[in-house]
Amino acid sequence: MVFLSAGSVFAADEAGKNFIANKVGVGYQGMVVGSFLNGISVRGWIGERVGLEASGFYGRVDAEIEQGSEKETLMKADLWMVEAKAMYAIIARSNSKFYAGGKIGYGQLGMTDAPGNIDGSSILTPGLFIGSEWSFPGLPEVGFNFDVGYSWLIYDNKVNDDPYVYMDVNLSGVNATFGVHYYF
């Protein structure tokens, strides 16, 4: 009985136009990277399948400083980042999308209690992800999204040109973002 009900819901769901086709949304986007980076985002869909997003984040992240063979110090670092995403909806239904995509991010990192104080070390984060976006039938202009994927981190890990002091920013690996957008 449950399977028959679920089948009819999915069949009916494909009949309508997707809720955010040809619309642009503005809202919150959060990045989970051990701690949270809060941001603002503009997301738009061109037709039902192609999407673009631009986000800006600011927050604090964990960073490790290695000083030769002596010790590792865990520190907090200030980070700002801008990110661009391109998405393709593999499945598009009237109130939901399942998509895959790629992203590129650029940011700067600063630590005040690090050896020699790090100010404005540039980072680059390319990545791949999958995600979904959905809305409730009674509130179609508000979209909720969740992405999970893998990001690489490209940055200069040397601290003040000291050959024995290295920085490890814990941003590469599997990460997730979530957001809420109002579509116009």
JSON list of C-alpha atoms in Angstrom, two decimals:
[
{"chain": "A", "resi": 1, "resn": "MET", "atom": "CA", "xyz": [0.00, 0.00, 0.00]},
{"chain": "A", "resi": 2, "resn": "VAL", "atom": "CA", "xyz": [2.85, 2.39, 0.85]},
{"chain": "A", "resi": 3, "resn": "PHE", "atom": "CA", "xyz": [4.53, 1.72, -2.51]},
{"chain": "A", "resi": 4, "resn": "LEU", "atom": "CA", "xyz": [1.30, 2.43, -4.41]},
{"chain": "A", "resi": 5, "resn": "SER", "atom": "CA", "xyz": [0.87, 5.71, -2.54]},
{"chain": "A", "resi": 6, "resn": "ALA", "atom": "CA", "xyz": [4.48, 6.74, -3.12]},
{"chain": "A", "resi": 7, "resn": "GLY", "atom": "CA", "xyz": [4.22, 5.86, -6.82]},
{"chain": "A", "resi": 8, "resn": "SER", "atom": "CA", "xyz": [1.17, 8.05, -7.31]},
{"chain": "A", "resi": 9, "resn": "VAL", "atom": "CA", "xyz": [2.85, 10.96, -5.51]},
{"chain": "A", "resi": 10, "resn": "PHE", "atom": "CA", "xyz": [5.92, 10.77, -7.76]},
{"chain": "A", "resi": 11, "resn": "ALA", "atom": "CA", "xyz": [3.80, 10.42, -10.91]},
{"chain": "A", "resi": 12, "resn": "ALA", "atom": "CA", "xyz": [1.69, 13.45, -10.00]},
{"chain": "A", "resi": 13, "resn": "ASP", "atom": "CA", "xyz": [4.77, 15.41, -9.00]},
{"chain": "A", "resi": 14, "resn": "GLU", "atom": "CA", "xyz": [6.27, 15.28, -12.49]},
{"chain": "A", "resi": 15, "resn": "ALA", "atom": "CA", "xyz": [3.15, 16.75, -14.11]},
{"chain": "A", "resi": 16, "resn": "GLY", "atom": "CA", "xyz": [3.65, 20.38, -12.98]},
{"chain": "A", "resi": 17, "resn": "LYS", "atom": "CA", "xyz": [6.27, 22.95, -13.88]},
{"chain": "A", "resi": 18, "resn": "ASN", "atom": "CA", "xyz": [9.22, 23.19, -11.52]},
{"chain": "A", "resi": 19, "resn": "PHE", "atom": "CA", "xyz": [8.71, 25.79, -8.79]},
{"chain": "A", "resi": 20, "resn": "ILE", "atom": "CA", "xyz": [11.93, 27.75, -9.43]},
{"chain": "A", "resi": 21, "resn": "ALA", "atom": "CA", "xyz": [12.38, 27.48, -13.19]},
{"chain": "A", "resi": 22, "resn": "ASN", "atom": "CA", "xyz": [13.63, 30.82, -14.61]},
{"chain": "A", "resi": 23, "resn": "LYS", "atom": "CA", "xyz": [13.78, 32.48, -11.17]},
{"chain": "A", "resi": 24, "resn": "VAL", "atom": "CA", "xyz": [16.47, 34.07, -9.02]},
{"chain": "A", "resi": 25, "resn": "GLY", "atom": "CA", "xyz": [16.61, 33.63, -5.25]},
{"chain": "A", "resi": 26, "resn": "VAL", "atom": "CA", "xyz": [18.45, 35.48, -2.50]},
{"chain": "A", "resi": 27, "resn": "GLY", "atom": "CA", "xyz": [19.09, 34.02, 0.92]},
{"chain": "A", "resi": 28, "resn": "TYR", "atom": "CA", "xyz": [21.26, 32.36, 3.53]},
{"chain": "A", "resi": 29, "resn": "GLN", "atom": "CA", "xyz": [23.92, 29.80, 2.68]},
{"chain": "A", "resi": 30, "resn": "GLY", "atom": "CA", "xyz": [25.95, 28.06, 5.39]},
{"chain": "A", "resi": 31, "resn": "MET", "atom": "CA", "xyz": [29.10, 26.00, 4.89]},
{"chain": "A", "resi": 32, "resn": "VAL", "atom": "CA", "xyz": [29.96, 23.22, 7.34]},
{"chain": "A", "resi": 33, "resn": "VAL", "atom": "CA", "xyz": [33.76, 22.85, 7.52]},
{"chain": "A", "resi": 34, "resn": "GLY", "atom": "CA", "xyz": [34.24, 21.59, 11.06]},
{"chain": "A", "resi": 35, "resn": "SER", "atom": "CA", "xyz": [32.73, 24.89, 12.17]},
{"chain": "A", "resi": 36, "resn": "PHE", "atom": "CA", "xyz": [30.17, 27.03, 10.36]},
{"chain": "A", "resi": 37, "resn": "LEU", "atom": "CA", "xyz": [30.87, 29.72, 7.80]},
{"chain": "A", "resi": 38, "resn": "ASN", "atom": "CA", "xyz": [27.79, 31.89, 7.43]},
{"chain": "A", "resi": 39, "resn": "GLY", "atom": "CA", "xyz": [27.07, 33.57, 4.15]},
{"chain": "A", "resi": 40, "resn": "ILE", "atom": "CA", "xyz": [24.71, 35.25, 1.76]},
{"chain": "A", "resi": 41, "resn": "SER", "atom": "CA", "xyz": [23.87, 33.74, -1.58]},
{"chain": "A", "resi": 42, "resn": "VAL", "atom": "CA", "xyz": [22.23, 34.54, -4.91]},
{"chain": "A", "resi": 43, "resn": "ARG", "atom": "CA", "xyz": [21.01, 31.44, -6.73]},
{"chain": "A", "resi": 44, "resn": "GLY", "atom": "CA", "xyz": [19.20, 31.23, -10.06]},
{"chain": "A", "resi": 45, "resn": "TRP", "atom": "CA", "xyz": [17.88, 28.57, -12.41]},
{"chain": "A", "resi": 46, "resn": "ILE", "atom": "CA", "xyz": [17.89, 28.97, -16.19]},
{"chain": "A", "resi": 47, "resn": "GLY", "atom": "CA", "xyz": [14.96, 26.81, -17.24]},
{"chain": "A", "resi": 48, "resn": "GLU", "atom": "CA", "xyz": [14.42, 23.69, -15.17]},
{"chain": "A", "resi": 49, "resn": "ARG", "atom": "CA", "xyz": [17.89, 22.14, -15.41]},
{"chain": "A", "resi": 50, "resn": "VAL", "atom": "CA", "xyz": [20.77, 24.67, -15.31]},
{"chain": "A", "resi": 51, "resn": "GLY", "atom": "CA", "xyz": [21.57, 26.61, -12.15]},
{"chain": "A", "resi": 52, "resn": "LEU", "atom": "CA", "xyz": [24.17, 29.16, -11.04]},
{"chain": "A", "resi": 53, "resn": "GLU", "atom": "CA", "xyz": [25.00, 30.40, -7.55]},
{"chain": "A", "resi": 54, "resn": "ALA", "atom": "CA", "xyz": [27.31, 33.04, -6.09]},
{"chain": "A", "resi": 55, "resn": "SER", "atom": "CA", "xyz": [27.97, 33.10, -2.34]},
{"chain": "A", "resi": 56, "resn": "GLY", "atom": "CA", "xyz": [30.03, 35.09, 0.14]},
{"chain": "A", "resi": 57, "resn": "PHE", "atom": "CA", "xyz": [31.08, 33.57, 3.48]},
{"chain": "A", "resi": 58, "resn": "TYR", "atom": "CA", "xyz": [32.78, 34.81, 6.62]},
{"chain": "A", "resi": 59, "resn": "GLY", "atom": "CA", "xyz": [33.65, 32.91, 9.78]},
{"chain": "A", "resi": 60, "resn": "ARG", "atom": "CA", "xyz": [36.22, 31.15, 11.91]},
{"chain": "A", "resi": 61, "resn": "VAL", "atom": "CA", "xyz": [37.84, 27.84, 11.03]},
{"chain": "A", "resi": 62, "resn": "ASP", "atom": "CA", "xyz": [40.27, 25.43, 12.70]},
{"chain": "A", "resi": 63, "resn": "ALA", "atom": "CA", "xyz": [43.89, 25.58, 11.58]},
{"chain": "A", "resi": 64, "resn": "GLU", "atom": "CA", "xyz": [46.96, 23.67, 12.74]},
{"chain": "A", "resi": 65, "resn": "ILE", "atom": "CA", "xyz": [50.45, 25.14, 12.87]},
{"chain": "A", "resi": 66, "resn": "GLU", "atom": "CA", "xyz": [53.34, 22.65, 12.74]},
{"chain": "A", "resi": 67, "resn": "GLN", "atom": "CA", "xyz": [56.70, 23.96, 13.94]},
{"chain": "A", "resi": 68, "resn": "GLY", "atom": "CA", "xyz": [59.20, 21.42, 12.67]},
{"chain": "A", "resi": 69, "resn": "SER", "atom": "CA", "xyz": [59.24, 18.32, 14.85]},
{"chain": "A", "resi": 70, "resn": "GLU", "atom": "CA", "xyz": [58.50, 20.31, 18.02]},
{"chain": "A", "resi": 71, "resn": "LYS", "atom": "CA", "xyz": [54.72, 20.53, 18.30]},
{"chain": "A", "resi": 72, "resn": "GLU", "atom": "CA", "xyz": [51.39, 21.17, 16.62]},
{"chain": "A", "resi": 73, "resn": "THR", "atom": "CA", "xyz": [49.23, 24.05, 17.74]},
{"chain": "A", "resi": 74, "resn": "LEU", "atom": "CA", "xyz": [45.50, 24.11, 17.00]},
{"chain": "A", "resi": 75, "resn": "MET", "atom": "CA", "xyz": [44.29, 27.65, 16.34]},
{"chain": "A", "resi": 76, "resn": "LYS", "atom": "CA", "xyz": [41.24, 29.53, 15.16]},
{"chain": "A", "resi": 77, "resn": "ALA", "atom": "CA", "xyz": [41.53, 31.54, 11.98]},
{"chain": "A", "resi": 78, "resn": "ASP", "atom": "CA", "xyz": [39.36, 34.24, 10.42]},
{"chain": "A", "resi": 79, "resn": "LEU", "atom": "CA", "xyz": [38.30, 33.38, 6.89]},
{"chain": "A", "resi": 80, "resn": "TRP", "atom": "CA", "xyz": [36.31, 35.16, 4.21]},
{"chain": "A", "resi": 81, "resn": "MET", "atom": "CA", "xyz": [35.48, 33.42, 0.96]},
{"chain": "A", "resi": 82, "resn": "VAL", "atom": "CA", "xyz": [33.54, 34.01, -2.27]},
{"chain": "A", "resi": 83, "resn": "GLU", "atom": "CA", "xyz": [32.30, 31.00, -4.18]},
{"chain": "A", "resi": 84, "resn": "ALA", "atom": "CA", "xyz": [30.68, 30.33, -7.57]},
{"chain": "A", "resi": 85, "resn": "LYS", "atom": "CA", "xyz": [28.72, 27.16, -8.38]},
{"chain": "A", "resi": 86, "resn": "ALA", "atom": "CA", "xyz": [27.34, 25.71, -11.60]},
{"chain": "A", "resi": 87, "resn": "MET", "atom": "CA", "xyz": [24.60, 23.08, -11.23]},
{"chain": "A", "resi": 88, "resn": "TYR", "atom": "CA", "xyz": [22.73, 20.69, -13.52]},
{"chain": "A", "resi": 89, "resn": "ALA", "atom": "CA", "xyz": [19.46, 19.17, -12.29]},
{"chain": "A", "resi": 90, "resn": "ILE", "atom": "CA", "xyz": [19.49, 15.45, -13.06]},
{"chain": "A", "resi": 91, "resn": "ILE", "atom": "CA", "xyz": [15.93, 15.17, -11.71]},
{"chain": "A", "resi": 92, "resn": "ALA", "atom": "CA", "xyz": [13.51, 18.11, -11.76]},
{"chain": "A", "resi": 93, "resn": "ARG", "atom": "CA", "xyz": [10.04, 17.70, -10.28]},
{"chain": "A", "resi": 94, "resn": "SER", "atom": "CA", "xyz": [7.42, 20.32, -9.47]},
{"chain": "A", "resi": 95, "resn": "ASN", "atom": "CA", "xyz": [8.64, 20.88, -5.87]},
{"chain": "A", "resi": 96, "resn": "SER", "atom": "CA", "xyz": [12.17, 19.45, -5.92]},
{"chain": "A", "resi": 97, "resn": "LYS", "atom": "CA", "xyz": [15.42, 19.08, -7.82]},
{"chain": "A", "resi": 98, "resn": "PHE", "atom": "CA", "xyz": [18.34, 16.68, -7.50]},
{"chain": "A", "resi": 99, "resn": "TYR", "atom": "CA", "xyz": [21.50, 18.11, -9.07]},
{"chain": "A", "resi": 100, "resn": "ALA", "atom": "CA", "xyz": [25.24, 17.72, -9.53]},
{"chain": "A", "resi": 101, "resn": "GLY", "atom": "CA", "xyz": [27.76, 20.46, -10.07]},
{"chain": "A", "resi": 102, "resn": "GLY", "atom": "CA", "xyz": [31.14, 22.05, -9.68]},
{"chain": "A", "resi": 103, "resn": "LYS", "atom": "CA", "xyz": [32.39, 25.03, -7.69]},
{"chain": "A", "resi": 104, "resn": "ILE", "atom": "CA", "xyz": [35.35, 27.32, -7.32]},
{"chain": "A", "resi": 105, "resn": "GLY", "atom": "CA", "xyz": [36.04, 29.47, -4.28]},
{"chain": "A", "resi": 106, "resn": "TYR", "atom": "CA", "xyz": [38.58, 32.15, -3.42]},
{"chain": "A", "resi": 107, "resn": "GLY", "atom": "CA", "xyz": [39.28, 33.53, 0.03]},
{"chain": "A", "resi": 108, "resn": "GLN", "atom": "CA", "xyz": [41.78, 34.90, 2.50]},
{"chain": "A", "resi": 109, "resn": "LEU", "atom": "CA", "xyz": [42.79, 33.64, 5.90]},
{"chain": "A", "resi": 110, "resn": "GLY", "atom": "CA", "xyz": [44.24, 35.49, 8.87]},
{"chain": "A", "resi": 111, "resn": "MET", "atom": "CA", "xyz": [45.50, 34.30, 12.28]},
{"chain": "A", "resi": 112, "resn": "THR", "atom": "CA", "xyz": [46.62, 36.70, 14.99]},
{"chain": "A", "resi": 113, "resn": "ASP", "atom": "CA", "xyz": [48.12, 34.28, 17.52]},
{"chain": "A", "resi": 114, "resn": "ALA", "atom": "CA", "xyz": [50.13, 32.29, 14.99]},
{"chain": "A", "resi": 115, "resn": "PRO", "atom": "CA", "xyz": [53.91, 32.38, 14.87]},
{"chain": "A", "resi": 116, "resn": "GLY", "atom": "CA", "xyz": [54.58, 35.66, 13.11]},
{"chain": "A", "resi": 117, "resn": "ASN", "atom": "CA", "xyz": [50.85, 36.46, 12.62]},
{"chain": "A", "resi": 118, "resn": "ILE", "atom": "CA", "xyz": [49.37, 35.37, 9.29]},
{"chain": "A", "resi": 119, "resn": "ASP", "atom": "CA", "xyz": [47.47, 38.14, 7.53]},
{"chain": "A", "resi": 120, "resn": "GLY", "atom": "CA", "xyz": [45.71, 37.58, 4.23]},
{"chain": "A", "resi": 121, "resn": "SER", "atom": "CA", "xyz": [47.03, 34.21, 3.06]},
{"chain": "A", "resi": 122, "resn": "SER", "atom": "CA", "xyz": [45.09, 33.44, -0.16]},
{"chain": "A", "resi": 123, "resn": "ILE", "atom": "CA", "xyz": [43.28, 30.13, -0.66]},
{"chain": "A", "resi": 124, "resn": "LEU", "atom": "CA", "xyz": [41.54, 28.55, -3.64]},
{"chain": "A", "resi": 125, "resn": "THR", "atom": "CA", "xyz": [38.94, 25.76, -3.27]},
{"chain": "A", "resi": 126, "resn": "PRO", "atom": "CA", "xyz": [37.75, 23.90, -6.38]},
{"chain": "A", "resi": 127, "resn": "GLY", "atom": "CA", "xyz": [35.24, 21.11, -5.81]},
{"chain": "A", "resi": 128, "resn": "LEU", "atom": "CA", "xyz": [32.48, 18.78, -7.02]},
{"chain": "A", "resi": 129, "resn": "PHE", "atom": "CA", "xyz": [29.14, 18.18, -5.30]},
{"chain": "A", "resi": 130, "resn": "ILE", "atom": "CA", "xyz": [25.64, 16.74, -5.47]},
{"chain": "A", "resi": 131, "resn": "GLY", "atom": "CA", "xyz": [22.61, 18.27, -3.85]},
{"chain": "A", "resi": 132, "resn": "SER", "atom": "CA", "xyz": [18.90, 18.80, -3.68]},
{"chain": "A", "resi": 133, "resn": "GLU", "atom": "CA", "xyz": [16.56, 21.74, -3.46]},
{"chain": "A", "resi": 134, "resn": "TRP", "atom": "CA", "xyz": [12.90, 21.58, -2.52]},
{"chain": "A", "resi": 135, "resn": "SER", "atom": "CA", "xyz": [9.95, 23.69, -1.46]},
{"chain": "A", "resi": 136, "resn": "PHE", "atom": "CA", "xyz": [6.60, 23.05, 0.16]},
{"chain": "A", "resi": 137, "resn": "PRO", "atom": "CA", "xyz": [3.55, 23.16, -2.16]},
{"chain": "A", "resi": 138, "resn": "GLY", "atom": "CA", "xyz": [1.90, 25.89, -0.05]},
{"chain": "A", "resi": 139, "resn": "LEU", "atom": "CA", "xyz": [5.07, 28.02, -0.03]},
{"chain": "A", "resi": 140, "resn": "PRO", "atom": "CA", "xyz": [6.71, 27.54, -3.46]},
{"chain": "A", "resi": 141, "resn": "GLU", "atom": "CA", "xyz": [8.74, 30.77, -3.45]},
{"chain": "A", "resi": 142, "resn": "VAL", "atom": "CA", "xyz": [10.97, 29.57, -0.57]},
{"chain": "A", "resi": 143, "resn": "GLY", "atom": "CA", "xyz": [13.57, 26.97, -1.55]},
{"chain": "A", "resi": 144, "resn": "PHE", "atom": "CA", "xyz": [15.61, 24.85, 0.87]},
{"chain": "A", "resi": 145, "resn": "ASN", "atom": "CA", "xyz": [18.85, 23.31, -0.38]},
{"chain": "A", "resi": 146, "resn": "PHE", "atom": "CA", "xyz": [21.53, 20.90, 0.82]},
{"chain": "A", "resi": 147, "resn": "ASP", "atom": "CA", "xyz": [24.78, 20.04, -1.00]},
{"chain": "A", "resi": 148, "resn": "VAL", "atom": "CA", "xyz": [27.52, 17.56, -0.13]},
{"chain": "A", "resi": 149, "resn": "GLY", "atom": "CA", "xyz": [30.76, 17.07, -2.03]},
{"chain": "A", "resi": 150, "resn": "TYR", "atom": "CA", "xyz": [34.53, 17.09, -2.05]},
{"chain": "A", "resi": 151, "resn": "SER", "atom": "CA", "xyz": [36.67, 20.23, -2.07]},
{"chain": "A", "resi": 152, "resn": "TRP", "atom": "CA", "xyz": [40.37, 20.54, -2.68]},
{"chain": "A", "resi": 153, "resn": "LEU", "atom": "CA", "xyz": [42.37, 23.29, -1.03]},
{"chain": "A", "resi": 154, "resn": "ILE", "atom": "CA", "xyz": [45.14, 25.15, -2.84]},
{"chain": "A", "resi": 155, "resn": "TYR", "atom": "CA", "xyz": [47.15, 27.58, -0.72]},
{"chain": "A", "resi": 156, "resn": "ASP", "atom": "CA", "xyz": [50.65, 28.47, 0.40]},
{"chain": "A", "resi": 157, "resn": "ASN", "atom": "CA", "xyz": [51.10, 26.55, 3.65]},
{"chain": "A", "resi": 158, "resn": "LYS", "atom": "CA", "xyz": [54.39, 28.20, 4.64]},
{"chain": "A", "resi": 159, "resn": "VAL", "atom": "CA", "xyz": [54.30, 30.72, 7.46]},
{"chain": "A", "resi": 160, "resn": "ASN", "atom": "CA", "xyz": [56.48, 33.81, 6.92]},
{"chain": "A", "resi": 161, "resn": "ASP", "atom": "CA", "xyz": [58.96, 31.91, 4.70]},
{"chain": "A", "resi": 162, "resn": "ASP", "atom": "CA", "xyz": [60.13, 29.78, 7.65]},
{"chain": "A", "resi": 163, "resn": "PRO", "atom": "CA", "xyz": [60.99, 26.34, 6.19]},
{"chain": "A", "resi": 164, "resn": "TYR", "atom": "CA", "xyz": [60.07, 24.58, 9.46]},
{"chain": "A", "resi": 165, "resn": "VAL", "atom": "CA", "xyz": [56.68, 26.14, 10.18]},
{"chain": "A", "resi": 166, "resn": "TYR", "atom": "CA", "xyz": [53.66, 24.93, 8.18]},
{"chain": "A", "resi": 167, "resn": "MET", "atom": "CA", "xyz": [49.97, 25.74, 8.33]},
{"chain": "A", "resi": 168, "resn": "ASP", "atom": "CA", "xyz": [47.18, 23.17, 7.74]},
{"chain": "A", "resi": 169, "resn": "VAL", "atom": "CA", "xyz": [43.76, 24.73, 7.16]},
{"chain": "A", "resi": 170, "resn": "ASN", "atom": "CA", "xyz": [41.10, 22.06, 7.66]},
{"chain": "A", "resi": 171, "resn": "LEU", "atom": "CA", "xyz": [38.99, 22.87, 4.58]},
{"chain": "A", "resi": 172, "resn": "SER", "atom": "CA", "xyz": [39.83, 20.11, 2.09]},
{"chain": "A", "resi": 173, "resn": "GLY", "atom": "CA", "xyz": [37.84, 16.90, 2.06]},
{"chain": "A", "resi": 174, "resn": "VAL", "atom": "CA", "xyz": [34.13, 16.16, 2.26]},
{"chain": "A", "resi": 175, "resn": "ASN", "atom": "CA", "xyz": [32.05, 19.20, 3.13]},
{"chain": "A", "resi": 176, "resn": "ALA", "atom": "CA", "xyz": [28.43, 20.27, 3.10]},
{"chain": "A", "resi": 177, "resn": "THR", "atom": "CA", "xyz": [26.44, 23.45, 2.55]},
{"chain": "A", "resi": 178, "resn": "PHE", "atom": "CA", "xyz": [22.81, 24.20, 3.31]},
{"chain": "A", "resi": 179, "resn": "GLY", "atom": "CA", "xyz": [20.66, 27.17, 2.55]},
{"chain": "A", "resi": 180, "resn": "VAL", "atom": "CA", "xyz": [17.29, 28.88, 2.35]},
{"chain": "A", "resi": 181, "resn": "HIS", "atom": "CA", "xyz": [16.46, 31.20, -0.57]},
{"chain": "A", "resi": 182, "resn": "TYR", "atom": "CA", "xyz": [13.47, 33.36, -1.44]},
{"chain": "A", "resi": 183, "resn": "TYR", "atom": "CA", "xyz": [12.77, 33.24, -5.18]},
{"chain": "A", "resi": 184, "resn": "PHE", "atom": "CA", "xyz": [11.45, 36.24, -7.14]}
]
